[in-house]
Coordinates of C-alpha atoms in Angstrom, one line a residue:
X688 CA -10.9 -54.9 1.7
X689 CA -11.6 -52.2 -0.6
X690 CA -13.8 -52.5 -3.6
X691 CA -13.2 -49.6 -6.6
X692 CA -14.8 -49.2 -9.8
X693 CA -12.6 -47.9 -12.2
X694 CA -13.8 -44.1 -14.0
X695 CA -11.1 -42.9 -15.9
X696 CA -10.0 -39.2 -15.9
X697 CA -9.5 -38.4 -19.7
X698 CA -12.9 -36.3 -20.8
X699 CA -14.7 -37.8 -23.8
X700 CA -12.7 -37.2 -27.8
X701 CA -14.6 -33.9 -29.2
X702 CA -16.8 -34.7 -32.7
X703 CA -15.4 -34.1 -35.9
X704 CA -16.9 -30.2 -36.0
X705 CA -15.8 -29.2 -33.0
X706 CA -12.0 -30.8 -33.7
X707 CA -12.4 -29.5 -37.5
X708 CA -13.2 -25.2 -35.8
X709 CA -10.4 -25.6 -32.8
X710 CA -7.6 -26.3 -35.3
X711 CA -5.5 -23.7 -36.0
X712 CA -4.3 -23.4 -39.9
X713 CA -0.9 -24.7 -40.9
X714 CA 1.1 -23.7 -43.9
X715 CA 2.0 -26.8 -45.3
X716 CA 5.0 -27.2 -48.0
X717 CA 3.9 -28.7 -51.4
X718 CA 7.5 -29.0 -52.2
X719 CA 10.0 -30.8 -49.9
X720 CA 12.5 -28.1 -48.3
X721 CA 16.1 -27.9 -48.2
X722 CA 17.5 -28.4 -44.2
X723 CA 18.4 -25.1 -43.9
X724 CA 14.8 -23.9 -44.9
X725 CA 12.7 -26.2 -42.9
X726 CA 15.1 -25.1 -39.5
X727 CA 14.5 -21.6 -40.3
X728 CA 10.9 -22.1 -39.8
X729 CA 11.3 -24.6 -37.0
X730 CA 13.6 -21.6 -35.2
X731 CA 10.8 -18.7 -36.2
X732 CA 8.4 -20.9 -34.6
X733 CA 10.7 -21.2 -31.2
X734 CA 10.3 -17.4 -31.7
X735 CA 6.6 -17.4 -31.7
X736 CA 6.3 -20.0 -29.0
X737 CA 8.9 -18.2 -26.5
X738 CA 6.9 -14.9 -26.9
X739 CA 3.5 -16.2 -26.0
X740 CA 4.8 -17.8 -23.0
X741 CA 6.1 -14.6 -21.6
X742 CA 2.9 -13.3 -22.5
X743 CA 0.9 -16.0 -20.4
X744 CA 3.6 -15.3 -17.4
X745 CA 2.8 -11.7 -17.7
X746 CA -1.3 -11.9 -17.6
X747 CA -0.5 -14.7 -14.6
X748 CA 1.0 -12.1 -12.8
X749 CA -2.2 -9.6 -13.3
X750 CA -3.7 -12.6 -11.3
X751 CA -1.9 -12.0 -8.8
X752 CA -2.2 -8.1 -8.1
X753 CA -5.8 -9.0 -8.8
X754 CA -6.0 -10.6 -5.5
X755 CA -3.9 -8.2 -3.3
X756 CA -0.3 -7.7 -2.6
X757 CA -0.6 -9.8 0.8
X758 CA -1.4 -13.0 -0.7
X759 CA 0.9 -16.4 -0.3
X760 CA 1.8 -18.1 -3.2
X761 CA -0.7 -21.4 -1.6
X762 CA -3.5 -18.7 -2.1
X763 CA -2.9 -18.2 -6.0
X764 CA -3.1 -22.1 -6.6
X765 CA -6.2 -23.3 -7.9
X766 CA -6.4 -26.8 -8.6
X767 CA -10.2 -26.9 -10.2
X768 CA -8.9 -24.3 -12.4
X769 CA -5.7 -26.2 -13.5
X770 CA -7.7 -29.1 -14.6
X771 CA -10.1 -27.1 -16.2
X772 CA -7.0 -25.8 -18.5
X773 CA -5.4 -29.2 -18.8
X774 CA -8.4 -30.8 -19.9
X775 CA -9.2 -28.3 -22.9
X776 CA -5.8 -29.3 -24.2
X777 CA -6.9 -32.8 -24.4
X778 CA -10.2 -31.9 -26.3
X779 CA -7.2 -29.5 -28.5
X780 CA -5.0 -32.2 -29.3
X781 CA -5.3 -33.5 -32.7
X782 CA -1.3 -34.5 -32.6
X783 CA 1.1 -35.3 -33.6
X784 CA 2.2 -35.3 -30.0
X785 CA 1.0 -37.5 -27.4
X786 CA -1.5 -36.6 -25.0
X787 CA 0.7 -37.2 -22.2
X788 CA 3.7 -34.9 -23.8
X789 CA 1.3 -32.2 -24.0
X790 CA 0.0 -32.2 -20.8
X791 CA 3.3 -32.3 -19.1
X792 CA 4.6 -29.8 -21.4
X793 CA 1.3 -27.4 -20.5
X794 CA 1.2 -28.6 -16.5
X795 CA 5.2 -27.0 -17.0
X796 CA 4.8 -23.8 -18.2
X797 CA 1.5 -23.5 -15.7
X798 CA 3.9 -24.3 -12.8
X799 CA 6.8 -21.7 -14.1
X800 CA 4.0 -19.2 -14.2
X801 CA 2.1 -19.5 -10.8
X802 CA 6.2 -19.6 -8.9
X803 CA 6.4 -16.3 -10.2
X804 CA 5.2 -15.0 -7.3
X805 CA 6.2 -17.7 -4.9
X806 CA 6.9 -21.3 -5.6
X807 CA 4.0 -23.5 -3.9
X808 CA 6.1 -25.7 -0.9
X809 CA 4.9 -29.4 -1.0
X810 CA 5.6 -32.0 1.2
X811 CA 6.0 -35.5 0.0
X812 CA 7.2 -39.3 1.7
X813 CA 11.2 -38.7 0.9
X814 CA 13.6 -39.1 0.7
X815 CA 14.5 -37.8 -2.6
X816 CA 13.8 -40.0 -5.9
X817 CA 10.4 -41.7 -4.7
X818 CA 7.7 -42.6 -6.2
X819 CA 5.5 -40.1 -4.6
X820 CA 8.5 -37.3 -5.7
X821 CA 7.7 -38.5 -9.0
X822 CA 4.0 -37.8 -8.6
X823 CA 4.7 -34.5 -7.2
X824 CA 6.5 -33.1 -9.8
X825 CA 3.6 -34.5 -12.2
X826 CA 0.6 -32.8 -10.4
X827 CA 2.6 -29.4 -9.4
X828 CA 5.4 -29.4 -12.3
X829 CA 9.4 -29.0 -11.3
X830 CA 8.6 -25.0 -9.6
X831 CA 7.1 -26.2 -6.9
X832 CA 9.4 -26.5 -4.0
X833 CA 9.5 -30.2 -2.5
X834 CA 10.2 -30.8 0.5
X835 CA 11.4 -34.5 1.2
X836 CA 9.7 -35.9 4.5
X837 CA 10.5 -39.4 6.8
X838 CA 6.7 -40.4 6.6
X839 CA 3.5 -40.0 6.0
X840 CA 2.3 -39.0 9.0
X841 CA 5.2 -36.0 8.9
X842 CA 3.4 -35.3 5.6
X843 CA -0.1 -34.4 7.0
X844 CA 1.5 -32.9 10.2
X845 CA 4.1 -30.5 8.0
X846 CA 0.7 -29.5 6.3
X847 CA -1.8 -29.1 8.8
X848 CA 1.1 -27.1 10.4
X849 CA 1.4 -24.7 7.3
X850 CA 5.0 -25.4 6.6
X851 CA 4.1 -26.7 3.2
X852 CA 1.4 -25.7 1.6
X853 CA 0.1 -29.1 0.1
X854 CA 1.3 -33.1 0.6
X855 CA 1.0 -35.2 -2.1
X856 CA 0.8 -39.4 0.0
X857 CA 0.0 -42.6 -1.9
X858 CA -3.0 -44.2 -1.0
X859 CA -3.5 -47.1 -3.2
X860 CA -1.9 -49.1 -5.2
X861 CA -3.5 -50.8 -8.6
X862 CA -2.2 -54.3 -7.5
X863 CA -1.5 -54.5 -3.6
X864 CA -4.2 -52.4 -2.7
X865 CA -4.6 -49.7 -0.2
X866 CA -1.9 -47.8 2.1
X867 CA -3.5 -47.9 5.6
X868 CA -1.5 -45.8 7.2
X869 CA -2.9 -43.2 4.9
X870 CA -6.2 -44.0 4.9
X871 CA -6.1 -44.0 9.1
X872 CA -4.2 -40.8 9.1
X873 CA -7.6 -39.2 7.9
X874 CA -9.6 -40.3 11.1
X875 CA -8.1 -37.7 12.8
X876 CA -6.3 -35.2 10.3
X877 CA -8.4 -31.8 9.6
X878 CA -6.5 -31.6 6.4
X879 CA -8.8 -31.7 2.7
X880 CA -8.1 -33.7 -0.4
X881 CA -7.8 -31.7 -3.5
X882 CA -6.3 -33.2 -5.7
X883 CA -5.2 -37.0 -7.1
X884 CA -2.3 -38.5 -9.3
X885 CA -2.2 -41.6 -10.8
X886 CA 1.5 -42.7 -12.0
X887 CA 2.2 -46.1 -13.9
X888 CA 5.0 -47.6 -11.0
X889 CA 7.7 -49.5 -13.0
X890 CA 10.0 -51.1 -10.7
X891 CA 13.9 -52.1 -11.2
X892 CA 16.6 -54.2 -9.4
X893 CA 19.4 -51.7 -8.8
X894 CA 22.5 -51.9 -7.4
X895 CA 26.2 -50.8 -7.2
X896 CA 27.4 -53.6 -9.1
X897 CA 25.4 -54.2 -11.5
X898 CA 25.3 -57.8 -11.1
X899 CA 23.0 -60.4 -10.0
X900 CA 25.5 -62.9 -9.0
X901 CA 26.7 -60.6 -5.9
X902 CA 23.4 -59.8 -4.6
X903 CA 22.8 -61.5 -1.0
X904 CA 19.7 -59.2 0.0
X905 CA 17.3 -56.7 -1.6
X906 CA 15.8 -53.1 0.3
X907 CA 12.6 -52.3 -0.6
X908 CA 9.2 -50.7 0.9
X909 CA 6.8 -53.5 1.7
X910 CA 4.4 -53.0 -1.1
X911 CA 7.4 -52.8 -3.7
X912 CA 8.4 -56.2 -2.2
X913 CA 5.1 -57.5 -2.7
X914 CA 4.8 -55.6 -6.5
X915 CA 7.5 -58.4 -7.4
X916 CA 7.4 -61.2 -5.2
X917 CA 6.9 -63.8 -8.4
X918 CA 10.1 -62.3 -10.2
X919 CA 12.3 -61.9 -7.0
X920 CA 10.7 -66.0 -5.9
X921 CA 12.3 -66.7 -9.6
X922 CA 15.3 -64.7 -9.9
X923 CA 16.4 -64.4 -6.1
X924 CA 15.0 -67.2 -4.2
X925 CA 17.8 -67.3 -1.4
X926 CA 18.0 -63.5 -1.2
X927 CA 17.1 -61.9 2.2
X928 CA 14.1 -59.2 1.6
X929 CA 14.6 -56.5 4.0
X930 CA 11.4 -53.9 4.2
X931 CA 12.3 -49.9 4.2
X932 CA 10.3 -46.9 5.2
X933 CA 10.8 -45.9 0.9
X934 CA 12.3 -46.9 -1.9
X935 CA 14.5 -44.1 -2.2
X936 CA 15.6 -45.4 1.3
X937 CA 16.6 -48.7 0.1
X938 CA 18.7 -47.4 -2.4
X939 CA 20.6 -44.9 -0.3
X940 CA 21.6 -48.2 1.8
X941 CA 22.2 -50.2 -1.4
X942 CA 25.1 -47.7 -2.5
X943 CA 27.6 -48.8 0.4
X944 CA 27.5 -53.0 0.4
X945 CA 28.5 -55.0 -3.2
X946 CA 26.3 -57.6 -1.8
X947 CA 23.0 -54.7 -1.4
X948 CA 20.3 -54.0 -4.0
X949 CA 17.4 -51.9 -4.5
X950 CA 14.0 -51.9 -5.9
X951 CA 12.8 -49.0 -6.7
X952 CA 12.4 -46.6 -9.6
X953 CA 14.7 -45.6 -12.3
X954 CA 14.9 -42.1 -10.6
X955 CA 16.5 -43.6 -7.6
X956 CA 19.2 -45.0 -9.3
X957 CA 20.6 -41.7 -10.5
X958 CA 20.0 -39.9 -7.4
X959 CA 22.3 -42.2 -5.2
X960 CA 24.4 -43.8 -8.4
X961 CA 22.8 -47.4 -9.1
X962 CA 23.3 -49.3 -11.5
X963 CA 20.3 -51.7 -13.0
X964 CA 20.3 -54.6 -12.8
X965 CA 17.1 -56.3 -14.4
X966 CA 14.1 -54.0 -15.1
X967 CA 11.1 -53.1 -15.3
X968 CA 10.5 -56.3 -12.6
X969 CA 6.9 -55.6 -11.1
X970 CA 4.7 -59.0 -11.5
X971 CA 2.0 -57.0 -13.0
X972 CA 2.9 -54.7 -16.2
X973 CA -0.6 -52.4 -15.2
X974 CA 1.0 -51.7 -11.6
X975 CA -0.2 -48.2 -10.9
X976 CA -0.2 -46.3 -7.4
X977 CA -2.7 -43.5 -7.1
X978 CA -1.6 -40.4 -5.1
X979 CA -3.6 -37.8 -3.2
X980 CA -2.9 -34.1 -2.8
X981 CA -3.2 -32.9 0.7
X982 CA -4.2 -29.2 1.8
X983 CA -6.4 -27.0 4.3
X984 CA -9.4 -26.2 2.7
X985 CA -11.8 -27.3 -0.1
X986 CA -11.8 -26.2 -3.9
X987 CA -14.4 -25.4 -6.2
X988 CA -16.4 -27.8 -8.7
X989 CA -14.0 -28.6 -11.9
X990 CA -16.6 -30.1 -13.5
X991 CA -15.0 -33.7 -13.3
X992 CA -14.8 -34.5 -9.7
X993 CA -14.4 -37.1 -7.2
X994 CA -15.2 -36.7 -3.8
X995 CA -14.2 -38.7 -0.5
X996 CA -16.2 -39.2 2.6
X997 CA -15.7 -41.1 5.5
X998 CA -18.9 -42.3 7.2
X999 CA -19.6 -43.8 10.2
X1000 CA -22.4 -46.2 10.7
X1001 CA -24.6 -46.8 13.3
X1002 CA -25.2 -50.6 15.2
X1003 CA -28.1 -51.8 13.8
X1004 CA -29.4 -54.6 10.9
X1005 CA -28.6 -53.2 7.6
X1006 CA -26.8 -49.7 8.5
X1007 CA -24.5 -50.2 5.3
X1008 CA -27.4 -50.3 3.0
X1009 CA -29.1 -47.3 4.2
X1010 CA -25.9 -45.4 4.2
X1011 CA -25.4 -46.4 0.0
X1012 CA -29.0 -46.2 -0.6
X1013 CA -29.1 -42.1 -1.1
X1014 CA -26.3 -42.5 -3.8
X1015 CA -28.1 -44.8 -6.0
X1016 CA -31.4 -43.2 -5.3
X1017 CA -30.0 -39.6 -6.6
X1018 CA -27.6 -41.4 -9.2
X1019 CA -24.5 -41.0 -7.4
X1020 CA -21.8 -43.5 -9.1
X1021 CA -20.0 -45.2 -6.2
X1022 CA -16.1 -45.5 -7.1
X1023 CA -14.5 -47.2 -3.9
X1024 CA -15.9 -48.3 -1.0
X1025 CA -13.3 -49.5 2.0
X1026 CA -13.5 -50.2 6.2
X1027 CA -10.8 -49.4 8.7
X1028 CA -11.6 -49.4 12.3
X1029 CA -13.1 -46.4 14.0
X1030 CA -10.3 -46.1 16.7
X1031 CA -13.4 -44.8 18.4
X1032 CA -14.5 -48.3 20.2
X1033 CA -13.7 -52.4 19.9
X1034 CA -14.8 -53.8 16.7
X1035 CA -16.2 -50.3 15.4
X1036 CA -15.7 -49.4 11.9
X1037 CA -15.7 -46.3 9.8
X1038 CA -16.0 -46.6 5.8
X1039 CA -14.1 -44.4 3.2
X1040 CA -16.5 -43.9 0.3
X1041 CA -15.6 -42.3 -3.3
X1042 CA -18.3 -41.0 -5.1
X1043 CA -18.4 -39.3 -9.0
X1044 CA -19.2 -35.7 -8.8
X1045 CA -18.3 -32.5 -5.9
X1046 CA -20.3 -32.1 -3.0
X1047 CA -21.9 -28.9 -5.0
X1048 CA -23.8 -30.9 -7.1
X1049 CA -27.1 -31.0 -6.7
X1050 CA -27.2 -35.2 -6.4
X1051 CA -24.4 -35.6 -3.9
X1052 CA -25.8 -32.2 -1.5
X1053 CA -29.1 -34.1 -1.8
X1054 CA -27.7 -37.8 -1.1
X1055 CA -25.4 -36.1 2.0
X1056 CA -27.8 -33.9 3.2
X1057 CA -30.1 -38.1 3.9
X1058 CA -27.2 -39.8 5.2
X1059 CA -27.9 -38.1 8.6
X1060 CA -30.8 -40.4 9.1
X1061 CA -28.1 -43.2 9.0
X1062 CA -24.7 -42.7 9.7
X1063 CA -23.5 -41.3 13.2
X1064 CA -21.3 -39.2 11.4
X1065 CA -20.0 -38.0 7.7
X1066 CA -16.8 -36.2 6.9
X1067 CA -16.4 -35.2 3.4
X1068 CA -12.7 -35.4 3.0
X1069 CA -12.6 -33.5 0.0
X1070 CA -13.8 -32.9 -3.5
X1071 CA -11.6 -33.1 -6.2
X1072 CA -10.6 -33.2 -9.7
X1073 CA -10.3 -36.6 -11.4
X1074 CA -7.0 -37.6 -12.5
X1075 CA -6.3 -37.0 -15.4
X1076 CA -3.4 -39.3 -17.7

């Protein structure tokens, strides 16, 4: 069973200085303006906004002849750098808009710029209108190629491969826990983590009809099943519950039977043309599934990381102890700490550990470099930015 401590992605609010010197100053009317005087500015503003966006595409392609003509569009993509940018729009924000409608407007605009040379290919578990689509398009923006796969194992293997350039996989979810199939895919798998998403999972009943009354069974991936057990136990007691590979997948099969429904998300729905039929139904109005990005190679320090190990412990009184010990002597926060059988002998475990920080900090190098006297073995999986909203 795992065991994680929540850390939040979203950098401390700046002090009232520093908010007071990043705001930029407004002209604001003392007199209430006719319509056709307050759209004028609204459309010189679109003006303004449109040319400084072809100005950041432009310097983005300097970027790229900066580091050579040969280069694939997977060798422009920083992700360390990314959150760096997307963070100092946070610590900008003083409103009126969200933070989330600024980020997503700003993540956007990065992805349009970096797919002028090449969009980035990522894989993801399909087919299309999943969750983990969903999560795609919110870590790499709507430029980056998807490219719907049949499971996550075809996700790291698509990857390590080099057909896509990155995988985006769930890996846990905020009320069912973890995805095994993930977290055992990474015993073996030479692929890195660099990245992580976290999206709020709001599930609906969805179906061609539209009505509960004709519903006889209900599609869904295990875990959804399991997200709304309690309403489905109250609403569709006699109901047969028939587990899917993916949501998306339940509601491609809902579309052909009267009698078929779907859980899944909203997104589904349109993709294969369900109707909803009771929604958001998850038992737990929190639910949230947490991604991770999958690629070949490690990232530099953001300066808000999280990095993944998976350590194998030797036979003896106490092993687990002496494998944490170095974290809490250097200060090391410990995030998540989960076992999964070793597939290396009967009744051998490995543990996947999250730590704060990126293995270039002085305090995790220096709690790594004593885990040798403990563990038979330690792969860092990756280091990586924190989610952020």
């Amino acid at each position: 069973m795992a065991t994680r401590k929540p850390t939040g992605g979203k950098p401390a609010k700046k002090t009232a200085a520093k908010k007071v010197a990043a705001r930029t100053p407004v002209a604001v009317p003392t007199a209430p303006l006719v319509l056709s005087e307050v759209r004028e500015r609204i459309d010189g503003i679109d003006r303004q906004i449109q040319g400084l966006i072809a100005e950041r595409a432009r310097w983005a392609q300097q970027v790229g002849k900066a580091k050579g003509p040969l280069k694939a569009a997977v060798d422009y993509y920083r992700p360390e750098r990314e959150s760096q940018v997307l963070r100092q729009v946070l610590d900008r924000n003083d409103g009126p808009l969200a933070d989330e409608v600024l980020l997503r407007l700003f993540r956007e605009i990065m992805s349009a710029c970096l797919a002028q040379q090449e969009p980035l290919k990522v894989g993801f578990l399909g087919p299309e209108g999943t969750f983990s689509q969903q999560a795609l398009h919110k870590h790499f923006g709507h430029s980056a190629k998807g490219l719907p796969l049949a499971s996550i194992e075809e996700v790291f293997q698509e990857v390590e491969a080099g057909h896509a350039d990155f995988g985006v996989v769930p890996v846990e979810n905020s009320g069912q826990g973890t995805i095994q199939s993930t977290l055992d895919m990474f015993l073996t798998s030479p692929l890195k983590i660099c990245g992580e998403v976290e999206l709020a999972v709001h599930q609906h009943l969805m179906s061609r009809t539209g009505r509960l009354e004709d519903i006889e069974r209900v599609y869904s991936h295990p875990m959804s099943l399991a997200q709304c057990k309690a309403w489905l136990r109250q609403n569709l007691p006699k109901a047969e519950k028939i587990p899917v590979a993916s949501n998306a997948e339940a509601a491609r099969r809902s579309r052909t039977a009267d009698d078929a429904a779907a859980i899944a998300g909203e997104n589904a729905g349109h993709v294969y043309g369900l109707k909803v039929v009771a929604g958001p139904i998850e038992d737990r109005p929190d639910n949230t599934t947490r991604f991770l990005v999958l690629g070949r190679e490690l990232f530099s320090p953001s300066g808000h990381d999280r990095t993944s190990l998976l350590v194998y412990v030797r036979d003896q009184p106490g092993a687990l102890y002496n494998v944490l010990s170095p974290f809490a002597k250097h200060g090391v926060s410990m995030n998540r700490i989960e076992s999964r059988p070793s597939h290396t002998g009967r009744w051998q475990y490995a543990f996947f550990i999250d730590v704060s920080g990126h293995v270039q900090d002085t305090a995790v190098a220096r709690a790594l470099s004593e885990l040798g006297d403990y563990a038979a073995d330690v792969k860092v999986l990756g280091s990586y930015p924190v989610a952020l909203l």
